[in-house]
mmCIF file of C-alpha atoms in Angstrom:
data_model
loop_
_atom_site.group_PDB
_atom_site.id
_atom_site.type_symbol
_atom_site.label_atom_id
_atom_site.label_comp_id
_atom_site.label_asym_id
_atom_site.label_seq_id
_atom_site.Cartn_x
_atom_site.Cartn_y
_atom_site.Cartn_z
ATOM 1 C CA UNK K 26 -24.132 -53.339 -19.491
ATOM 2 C CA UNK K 27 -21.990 -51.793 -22.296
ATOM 3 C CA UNK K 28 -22.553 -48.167 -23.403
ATOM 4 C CA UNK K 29 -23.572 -48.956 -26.721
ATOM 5 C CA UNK K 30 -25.626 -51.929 -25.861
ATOM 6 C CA UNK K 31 -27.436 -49.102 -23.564
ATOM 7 C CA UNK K 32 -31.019 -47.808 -25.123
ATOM 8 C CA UNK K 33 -30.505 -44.720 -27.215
ATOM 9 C CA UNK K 34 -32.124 -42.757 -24.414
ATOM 10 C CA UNK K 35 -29.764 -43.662 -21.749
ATOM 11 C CA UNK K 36 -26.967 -43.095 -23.882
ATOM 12 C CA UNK K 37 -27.899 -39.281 -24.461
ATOM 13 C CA UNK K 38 -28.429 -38.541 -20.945
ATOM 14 C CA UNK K 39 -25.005 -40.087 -19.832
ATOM 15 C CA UNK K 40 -23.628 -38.409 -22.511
ATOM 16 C CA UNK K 41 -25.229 -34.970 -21.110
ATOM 17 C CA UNK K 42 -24.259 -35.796 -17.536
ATOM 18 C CA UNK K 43 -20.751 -36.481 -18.937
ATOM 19 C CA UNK K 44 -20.302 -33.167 -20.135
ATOM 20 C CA UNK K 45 -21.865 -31.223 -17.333
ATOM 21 C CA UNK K 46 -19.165 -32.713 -15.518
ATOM 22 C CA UNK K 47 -16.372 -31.824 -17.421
ATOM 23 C CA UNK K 48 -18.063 -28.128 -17.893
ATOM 24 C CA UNK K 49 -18.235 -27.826 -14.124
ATOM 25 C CA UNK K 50 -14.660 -29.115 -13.150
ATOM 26 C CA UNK K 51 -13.516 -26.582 -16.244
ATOM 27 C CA UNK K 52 -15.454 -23.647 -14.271
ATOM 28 C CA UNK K 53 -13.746 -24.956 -11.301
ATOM 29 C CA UNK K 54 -10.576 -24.624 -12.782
ATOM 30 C CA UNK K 55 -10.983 -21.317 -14.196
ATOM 31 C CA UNK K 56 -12.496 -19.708 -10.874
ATOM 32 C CA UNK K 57 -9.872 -21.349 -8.779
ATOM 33 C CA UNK K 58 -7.192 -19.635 -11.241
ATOM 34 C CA UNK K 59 -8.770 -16.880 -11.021
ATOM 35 C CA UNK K 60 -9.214 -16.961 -7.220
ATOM 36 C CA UNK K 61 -5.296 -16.987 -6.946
ATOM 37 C CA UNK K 62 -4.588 -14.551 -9.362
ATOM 38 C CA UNK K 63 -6.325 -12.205 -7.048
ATOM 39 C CA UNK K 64 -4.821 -13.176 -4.018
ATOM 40 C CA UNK K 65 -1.446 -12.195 -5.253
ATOM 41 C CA UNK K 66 -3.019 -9.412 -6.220
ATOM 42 C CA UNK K 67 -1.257 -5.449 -6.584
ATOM 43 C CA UNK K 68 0.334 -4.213 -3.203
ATOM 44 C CA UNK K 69 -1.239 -0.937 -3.766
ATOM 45 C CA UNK K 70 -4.031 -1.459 -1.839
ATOM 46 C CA UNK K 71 -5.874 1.253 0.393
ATOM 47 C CA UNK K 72 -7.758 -0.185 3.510
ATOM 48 C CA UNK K 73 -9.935 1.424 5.732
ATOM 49 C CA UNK K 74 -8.763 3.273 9.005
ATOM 50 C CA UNK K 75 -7.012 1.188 11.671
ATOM 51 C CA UNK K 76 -6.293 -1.862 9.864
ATOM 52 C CA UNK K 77 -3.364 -4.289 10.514
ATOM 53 C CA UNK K 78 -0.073 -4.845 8.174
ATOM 54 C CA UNK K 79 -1.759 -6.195 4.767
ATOM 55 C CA UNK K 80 -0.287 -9.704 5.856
ATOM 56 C CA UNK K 81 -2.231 -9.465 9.466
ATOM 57 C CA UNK K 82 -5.087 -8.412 8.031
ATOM 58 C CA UNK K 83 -5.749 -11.068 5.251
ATOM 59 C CA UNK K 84 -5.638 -13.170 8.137
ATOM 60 C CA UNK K 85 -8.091 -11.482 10.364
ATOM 61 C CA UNK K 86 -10.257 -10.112 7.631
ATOM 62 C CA UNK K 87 -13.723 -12.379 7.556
ATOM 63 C CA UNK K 88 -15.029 -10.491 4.524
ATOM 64 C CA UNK K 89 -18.091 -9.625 6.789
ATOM 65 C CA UNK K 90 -18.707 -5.925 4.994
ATOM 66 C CA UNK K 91 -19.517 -4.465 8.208
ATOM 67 C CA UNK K 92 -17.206 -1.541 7.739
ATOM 68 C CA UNK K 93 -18.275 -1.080 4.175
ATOM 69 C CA UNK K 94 -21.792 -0.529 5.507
ATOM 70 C CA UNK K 95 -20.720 1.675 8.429
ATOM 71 C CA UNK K 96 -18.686 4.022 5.824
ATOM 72 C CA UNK K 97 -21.181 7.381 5.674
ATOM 73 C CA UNK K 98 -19.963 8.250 2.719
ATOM 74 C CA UNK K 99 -19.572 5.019 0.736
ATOM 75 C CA UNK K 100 -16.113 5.016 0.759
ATOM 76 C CA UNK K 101 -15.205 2.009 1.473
ATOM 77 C CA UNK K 102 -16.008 -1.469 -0.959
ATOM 78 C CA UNK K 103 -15.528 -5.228 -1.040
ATOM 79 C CA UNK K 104 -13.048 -6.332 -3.847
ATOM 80 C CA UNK K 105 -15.156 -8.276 -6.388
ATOM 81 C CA UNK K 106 -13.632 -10.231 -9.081
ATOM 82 C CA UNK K 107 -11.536 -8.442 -11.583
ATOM 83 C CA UNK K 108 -10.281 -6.124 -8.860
ATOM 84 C CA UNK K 109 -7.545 -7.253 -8.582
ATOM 85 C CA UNK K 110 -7.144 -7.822 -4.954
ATOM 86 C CA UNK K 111 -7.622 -10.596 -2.270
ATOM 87 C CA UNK K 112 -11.749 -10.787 -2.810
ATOM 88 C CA UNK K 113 -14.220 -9.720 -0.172
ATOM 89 C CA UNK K 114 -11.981 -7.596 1.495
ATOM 90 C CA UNK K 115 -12.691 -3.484 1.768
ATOM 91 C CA UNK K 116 -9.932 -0.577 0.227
ATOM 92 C CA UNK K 117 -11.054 2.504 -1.108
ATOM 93 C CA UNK K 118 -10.442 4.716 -4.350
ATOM 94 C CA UNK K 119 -9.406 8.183 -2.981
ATOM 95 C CA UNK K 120 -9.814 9.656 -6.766
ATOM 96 C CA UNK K 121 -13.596 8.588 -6.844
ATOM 97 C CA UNK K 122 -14.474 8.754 -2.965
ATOM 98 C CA UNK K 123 -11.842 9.715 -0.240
ATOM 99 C CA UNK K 124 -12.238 8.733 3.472
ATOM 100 C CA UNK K 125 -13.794 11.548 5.044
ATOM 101 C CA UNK K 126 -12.231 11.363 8.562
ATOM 102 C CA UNK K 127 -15.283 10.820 10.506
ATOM 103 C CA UNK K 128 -14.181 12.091 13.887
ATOM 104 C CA UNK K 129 -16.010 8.912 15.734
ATOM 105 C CA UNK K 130 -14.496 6.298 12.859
ATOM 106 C CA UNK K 131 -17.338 4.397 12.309
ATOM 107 C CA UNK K 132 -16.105 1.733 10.551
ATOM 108 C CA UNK K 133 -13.206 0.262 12.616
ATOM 109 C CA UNK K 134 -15.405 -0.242 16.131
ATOM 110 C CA UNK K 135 -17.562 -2.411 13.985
ATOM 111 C CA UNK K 136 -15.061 -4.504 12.567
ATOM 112 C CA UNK K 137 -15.296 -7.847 14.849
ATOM 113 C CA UNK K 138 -12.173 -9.566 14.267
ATOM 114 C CA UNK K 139 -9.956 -6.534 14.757
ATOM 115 C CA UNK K 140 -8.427 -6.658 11.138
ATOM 116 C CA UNK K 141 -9.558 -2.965 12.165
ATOM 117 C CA UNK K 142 -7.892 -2.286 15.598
ATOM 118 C CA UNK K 143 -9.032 0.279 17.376
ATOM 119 C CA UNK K 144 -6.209 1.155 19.589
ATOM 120 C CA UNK K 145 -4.419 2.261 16.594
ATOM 121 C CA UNK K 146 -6.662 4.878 16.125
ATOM 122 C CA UNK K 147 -7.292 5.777 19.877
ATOM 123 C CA UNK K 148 -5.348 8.525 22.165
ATOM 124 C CA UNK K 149 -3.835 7.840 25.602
ATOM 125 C CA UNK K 150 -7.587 9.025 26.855
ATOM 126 C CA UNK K 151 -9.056 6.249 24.773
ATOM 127 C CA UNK K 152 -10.987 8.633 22.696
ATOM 128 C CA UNK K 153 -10.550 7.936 18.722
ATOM 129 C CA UNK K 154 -8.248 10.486 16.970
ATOM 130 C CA UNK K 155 -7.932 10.955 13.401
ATOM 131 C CA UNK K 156 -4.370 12.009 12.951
ATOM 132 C CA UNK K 157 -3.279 8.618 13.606
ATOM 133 C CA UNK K 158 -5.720 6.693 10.833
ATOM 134 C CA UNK K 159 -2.582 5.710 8.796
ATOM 135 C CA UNK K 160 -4.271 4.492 5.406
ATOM 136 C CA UNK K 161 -1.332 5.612 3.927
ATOM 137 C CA UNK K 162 0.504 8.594 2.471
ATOM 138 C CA UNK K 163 -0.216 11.482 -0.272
ATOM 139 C CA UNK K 164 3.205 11.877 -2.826
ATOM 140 C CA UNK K 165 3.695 14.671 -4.978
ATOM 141 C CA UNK K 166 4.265 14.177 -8.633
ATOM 142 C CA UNK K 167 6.784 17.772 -8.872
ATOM 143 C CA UNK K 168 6.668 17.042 -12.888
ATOM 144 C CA UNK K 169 3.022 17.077 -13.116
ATOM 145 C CA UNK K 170 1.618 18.871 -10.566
ATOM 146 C CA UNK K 171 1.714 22.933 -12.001
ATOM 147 C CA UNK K 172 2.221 24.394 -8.651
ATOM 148 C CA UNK K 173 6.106 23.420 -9.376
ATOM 149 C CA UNK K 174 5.256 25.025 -12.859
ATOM 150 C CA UNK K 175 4.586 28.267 -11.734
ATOM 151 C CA UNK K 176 0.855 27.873 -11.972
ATOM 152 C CA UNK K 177 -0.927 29.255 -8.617
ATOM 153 C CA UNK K 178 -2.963 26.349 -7.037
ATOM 154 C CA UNK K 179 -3.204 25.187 -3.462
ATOM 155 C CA UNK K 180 -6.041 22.774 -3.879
ATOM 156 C CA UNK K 181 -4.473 19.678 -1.970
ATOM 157 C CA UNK K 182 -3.425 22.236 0.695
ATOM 158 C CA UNK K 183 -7.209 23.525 0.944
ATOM 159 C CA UNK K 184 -8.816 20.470 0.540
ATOM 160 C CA UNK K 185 -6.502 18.125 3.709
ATOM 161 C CA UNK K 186 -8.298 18.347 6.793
ATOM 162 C CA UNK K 187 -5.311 18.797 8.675
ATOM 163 C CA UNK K 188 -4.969 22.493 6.809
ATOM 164 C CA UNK K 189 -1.415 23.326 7.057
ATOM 165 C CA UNK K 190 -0.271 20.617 8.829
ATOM 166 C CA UNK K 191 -0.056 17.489 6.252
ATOM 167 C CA UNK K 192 0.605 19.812 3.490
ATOM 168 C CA UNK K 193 2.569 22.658 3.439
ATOM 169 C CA UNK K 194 2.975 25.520 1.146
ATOM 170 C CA UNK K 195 6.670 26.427 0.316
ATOM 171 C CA UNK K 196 7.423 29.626 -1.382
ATOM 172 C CA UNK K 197 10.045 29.810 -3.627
ATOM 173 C CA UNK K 198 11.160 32.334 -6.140
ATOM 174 C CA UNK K 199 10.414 32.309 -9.534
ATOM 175 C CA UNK K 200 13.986 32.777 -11.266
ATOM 176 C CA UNK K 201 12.842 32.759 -14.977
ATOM 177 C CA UNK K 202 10.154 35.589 -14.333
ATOM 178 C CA UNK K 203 12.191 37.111 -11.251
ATOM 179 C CA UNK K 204 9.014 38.655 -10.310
ATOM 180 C CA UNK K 205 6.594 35.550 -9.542
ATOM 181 C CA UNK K 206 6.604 32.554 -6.670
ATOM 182 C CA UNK K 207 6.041 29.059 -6.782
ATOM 183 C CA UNK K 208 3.974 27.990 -4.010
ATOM 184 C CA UNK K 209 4.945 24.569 -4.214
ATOM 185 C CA UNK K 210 2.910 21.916 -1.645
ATOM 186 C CA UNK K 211 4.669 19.813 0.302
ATOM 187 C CA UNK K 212 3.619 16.794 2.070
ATOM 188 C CA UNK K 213 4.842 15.621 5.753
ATOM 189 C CA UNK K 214 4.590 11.916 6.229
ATOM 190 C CA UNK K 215 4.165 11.677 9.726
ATOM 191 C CA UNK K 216 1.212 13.644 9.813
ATOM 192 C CA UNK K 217 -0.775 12.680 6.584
ATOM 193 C CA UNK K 218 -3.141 10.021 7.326
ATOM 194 C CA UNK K 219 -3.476 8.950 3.252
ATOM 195 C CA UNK K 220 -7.755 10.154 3.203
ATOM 196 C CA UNK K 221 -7.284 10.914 -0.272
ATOM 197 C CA UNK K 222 -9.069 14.316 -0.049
ATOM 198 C CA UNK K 223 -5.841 15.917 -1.962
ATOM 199 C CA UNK K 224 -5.922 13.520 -4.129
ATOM 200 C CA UNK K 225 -9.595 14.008 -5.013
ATOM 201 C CA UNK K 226 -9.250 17.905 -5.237
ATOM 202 C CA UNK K 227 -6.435 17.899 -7.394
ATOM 203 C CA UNK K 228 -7.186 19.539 -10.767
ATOM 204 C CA UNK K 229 -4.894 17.551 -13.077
ATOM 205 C CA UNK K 230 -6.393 14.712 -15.461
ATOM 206 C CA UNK K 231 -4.247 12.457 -13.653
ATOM 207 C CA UNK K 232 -3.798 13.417 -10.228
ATOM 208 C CA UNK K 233 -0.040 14.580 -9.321
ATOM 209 C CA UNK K 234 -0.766 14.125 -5.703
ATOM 210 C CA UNK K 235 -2.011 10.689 -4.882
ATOM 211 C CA UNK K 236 -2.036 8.228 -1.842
ATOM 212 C CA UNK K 237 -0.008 4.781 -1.418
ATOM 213 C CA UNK K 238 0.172 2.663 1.389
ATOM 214 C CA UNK K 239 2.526 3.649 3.510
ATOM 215 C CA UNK K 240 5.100 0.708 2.896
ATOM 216 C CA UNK K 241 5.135 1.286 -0.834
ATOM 217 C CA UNK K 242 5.677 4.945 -0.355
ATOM 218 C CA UNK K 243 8.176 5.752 2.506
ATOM 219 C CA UNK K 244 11.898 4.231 2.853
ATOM 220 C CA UNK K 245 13.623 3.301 5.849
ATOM 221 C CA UNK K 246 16.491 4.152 7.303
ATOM 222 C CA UNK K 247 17.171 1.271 9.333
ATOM 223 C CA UNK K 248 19.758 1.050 12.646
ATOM 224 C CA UNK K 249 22.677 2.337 10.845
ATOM 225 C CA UNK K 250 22.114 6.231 11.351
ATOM 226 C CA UNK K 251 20.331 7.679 14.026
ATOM 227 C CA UNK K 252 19.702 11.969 14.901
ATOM 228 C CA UNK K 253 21.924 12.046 17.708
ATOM 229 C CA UNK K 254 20.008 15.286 18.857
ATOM 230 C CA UNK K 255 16.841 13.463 19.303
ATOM 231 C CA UNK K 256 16.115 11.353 22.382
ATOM 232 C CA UNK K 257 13.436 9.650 20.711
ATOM 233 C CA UNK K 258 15.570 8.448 17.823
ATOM 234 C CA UNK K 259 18.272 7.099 20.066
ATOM 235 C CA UNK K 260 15.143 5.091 21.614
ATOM 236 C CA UNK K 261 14.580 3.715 18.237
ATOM 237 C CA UNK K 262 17.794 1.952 17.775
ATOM 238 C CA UNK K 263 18.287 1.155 21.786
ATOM 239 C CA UNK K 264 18.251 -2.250 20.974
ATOM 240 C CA UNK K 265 20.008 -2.570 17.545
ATOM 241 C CA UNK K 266 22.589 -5.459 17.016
ATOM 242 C CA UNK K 267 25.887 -5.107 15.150
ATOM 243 C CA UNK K 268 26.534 -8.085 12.807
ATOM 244 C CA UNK K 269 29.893 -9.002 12.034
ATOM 245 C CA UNK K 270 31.498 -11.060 9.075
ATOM 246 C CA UNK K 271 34.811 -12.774 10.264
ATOM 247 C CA UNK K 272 37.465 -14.439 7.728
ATOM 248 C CA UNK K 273 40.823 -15.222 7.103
ATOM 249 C CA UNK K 274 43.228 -12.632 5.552
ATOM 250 C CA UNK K 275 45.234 -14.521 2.995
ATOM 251 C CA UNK K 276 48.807 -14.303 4.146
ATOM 252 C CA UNK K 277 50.226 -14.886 0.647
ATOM 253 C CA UNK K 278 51.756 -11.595 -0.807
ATOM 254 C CA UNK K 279 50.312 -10.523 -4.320
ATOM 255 C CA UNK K 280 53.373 -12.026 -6.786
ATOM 256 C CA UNK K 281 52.778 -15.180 -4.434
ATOM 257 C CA UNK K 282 49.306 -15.659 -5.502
ATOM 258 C CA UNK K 283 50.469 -14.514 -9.242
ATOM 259 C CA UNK K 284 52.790 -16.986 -9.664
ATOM 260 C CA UNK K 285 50.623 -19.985 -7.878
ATOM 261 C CA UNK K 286 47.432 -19.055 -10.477
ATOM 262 C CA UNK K 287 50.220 -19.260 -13.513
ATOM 263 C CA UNK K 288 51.456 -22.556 -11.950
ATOM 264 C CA UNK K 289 48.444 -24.287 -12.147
ATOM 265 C CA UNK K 290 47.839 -22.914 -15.886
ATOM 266 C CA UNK K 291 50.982 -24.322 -16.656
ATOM 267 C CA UNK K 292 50.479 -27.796 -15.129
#
């Protein structure tokens, strides 16, 4: 039977039904755009201790919220909408809470996928140690930060848990008072484990020390140099490859070539 031919009550409701349908595949649309906005999301993400390279750990990451829960300190969250990050999966904010450093890591043993590894946090005794939870690593903004003004303040350098060991305190002299020192903090990546705590203490509006993943903030040298008075660097490039480009060497000589380009202009 036609539509119109329909009684006027039928034709409201499959009028209504008609638009619910188009509503709900617009919603679809929408979330589903909005899903994949996310999953490209930023590459400055912070993820709890232990975890595997971002790519890995999408992968492995069931969005469970087990380690979220662990966390003592509510450090860790799930990425909601808006985020701006693959959804469901945990990071952290070292500005509003930093990872504490819980000496027994809670929230990796929990994890039950292994996104969170725990041999990446564990010692050759396979007891957990916190100087290898590599969330990432704490940079120093030198324009910002008013240590490198001639300000006195060590807060990053009291507040890291590895005191004197992540951060370091440089003295330097003061050459425009000639009387003063800058006490200027500086950071070594290979021990900072990227908790955030500097971060958190620092006492600018905007922090001028602040954590990124570890890929975002260090370079690499790659297998072209090596420190040929460490054994454990010439272990790094042991196996390194040389990659050659062969061609041919033109044989012509340079008024050869001059006068065969002119040629063809010519002809």
């Amino acid at each position: 039977m036609d539509i119109l031919n329909k009684p006027k009550e039928d034709r409201r409701k499959f009028l209504l039904s008609s638009a619910r349908a188009i509503g709900l595949a617009i919603l679809g649309g929408l979330t589903w755009s909005a899903y994949l906005s996310e999953v490209k999301a930023t590459s400055l993400i912070l993820r709890p201790p232990a975890a595997l390279d971002e790519n890995d750990f999408i992968k492995a990451c069931i969005k469970c919220g087990l380690c979220v829960e662990a966390c003592p300190f509510d450090t860790l969250r799930l990425a909601k909408p808006g985020d701006n990050m693959p959804l469901g999966t945990p990071y952290f904010v070292p500005r509003e809470i930093p990872c504490y450093m819980c000496v027994d890591i809670p929230c990796v043993p929990i994890c039950p996928t292994n996104a969170l590894d725990e041999k990446l946090v564990k010692n050759n005794n396979n007891e957990f140690e916190i100087r290898q939870m590599q969330m990432g690593v704490a940079i120093v903004d030198e324009k910002s930060c008013v240590a490198f003004w001639g300000i006195q303040c060590d807060a990053c350098y009291r507040a890291c848990p590895l005191l004197g060991e992540a951060i370091n305190i440089v003295y330097e002299k003061n050459e425009r008072t000639g009387k003063h020192a800058f006490l200027k903090p500086v950071v070594d990546s290979d021990i900072c484990t990227g908790c955030g705590l500097c971060e958190k203490a620092c006492i600018t509006e905007k922090p001028a020390i602040f954590v990124l993943p570890r890929e975002i903030a260090l370079g690499k040298v790659g297998n072209h140099y090596i420190k040929g008075w460490d054994e454990n660097d010439e272990q790094r490039v042991k196996n390194a490859t040389i990659n050659t480009n062969e061609r041919t060497i033109n044989q012509k000589n340079a008024i050869d070539s001059l006068n065969s380009d002119l040629k063809d202009l010519l002809e």
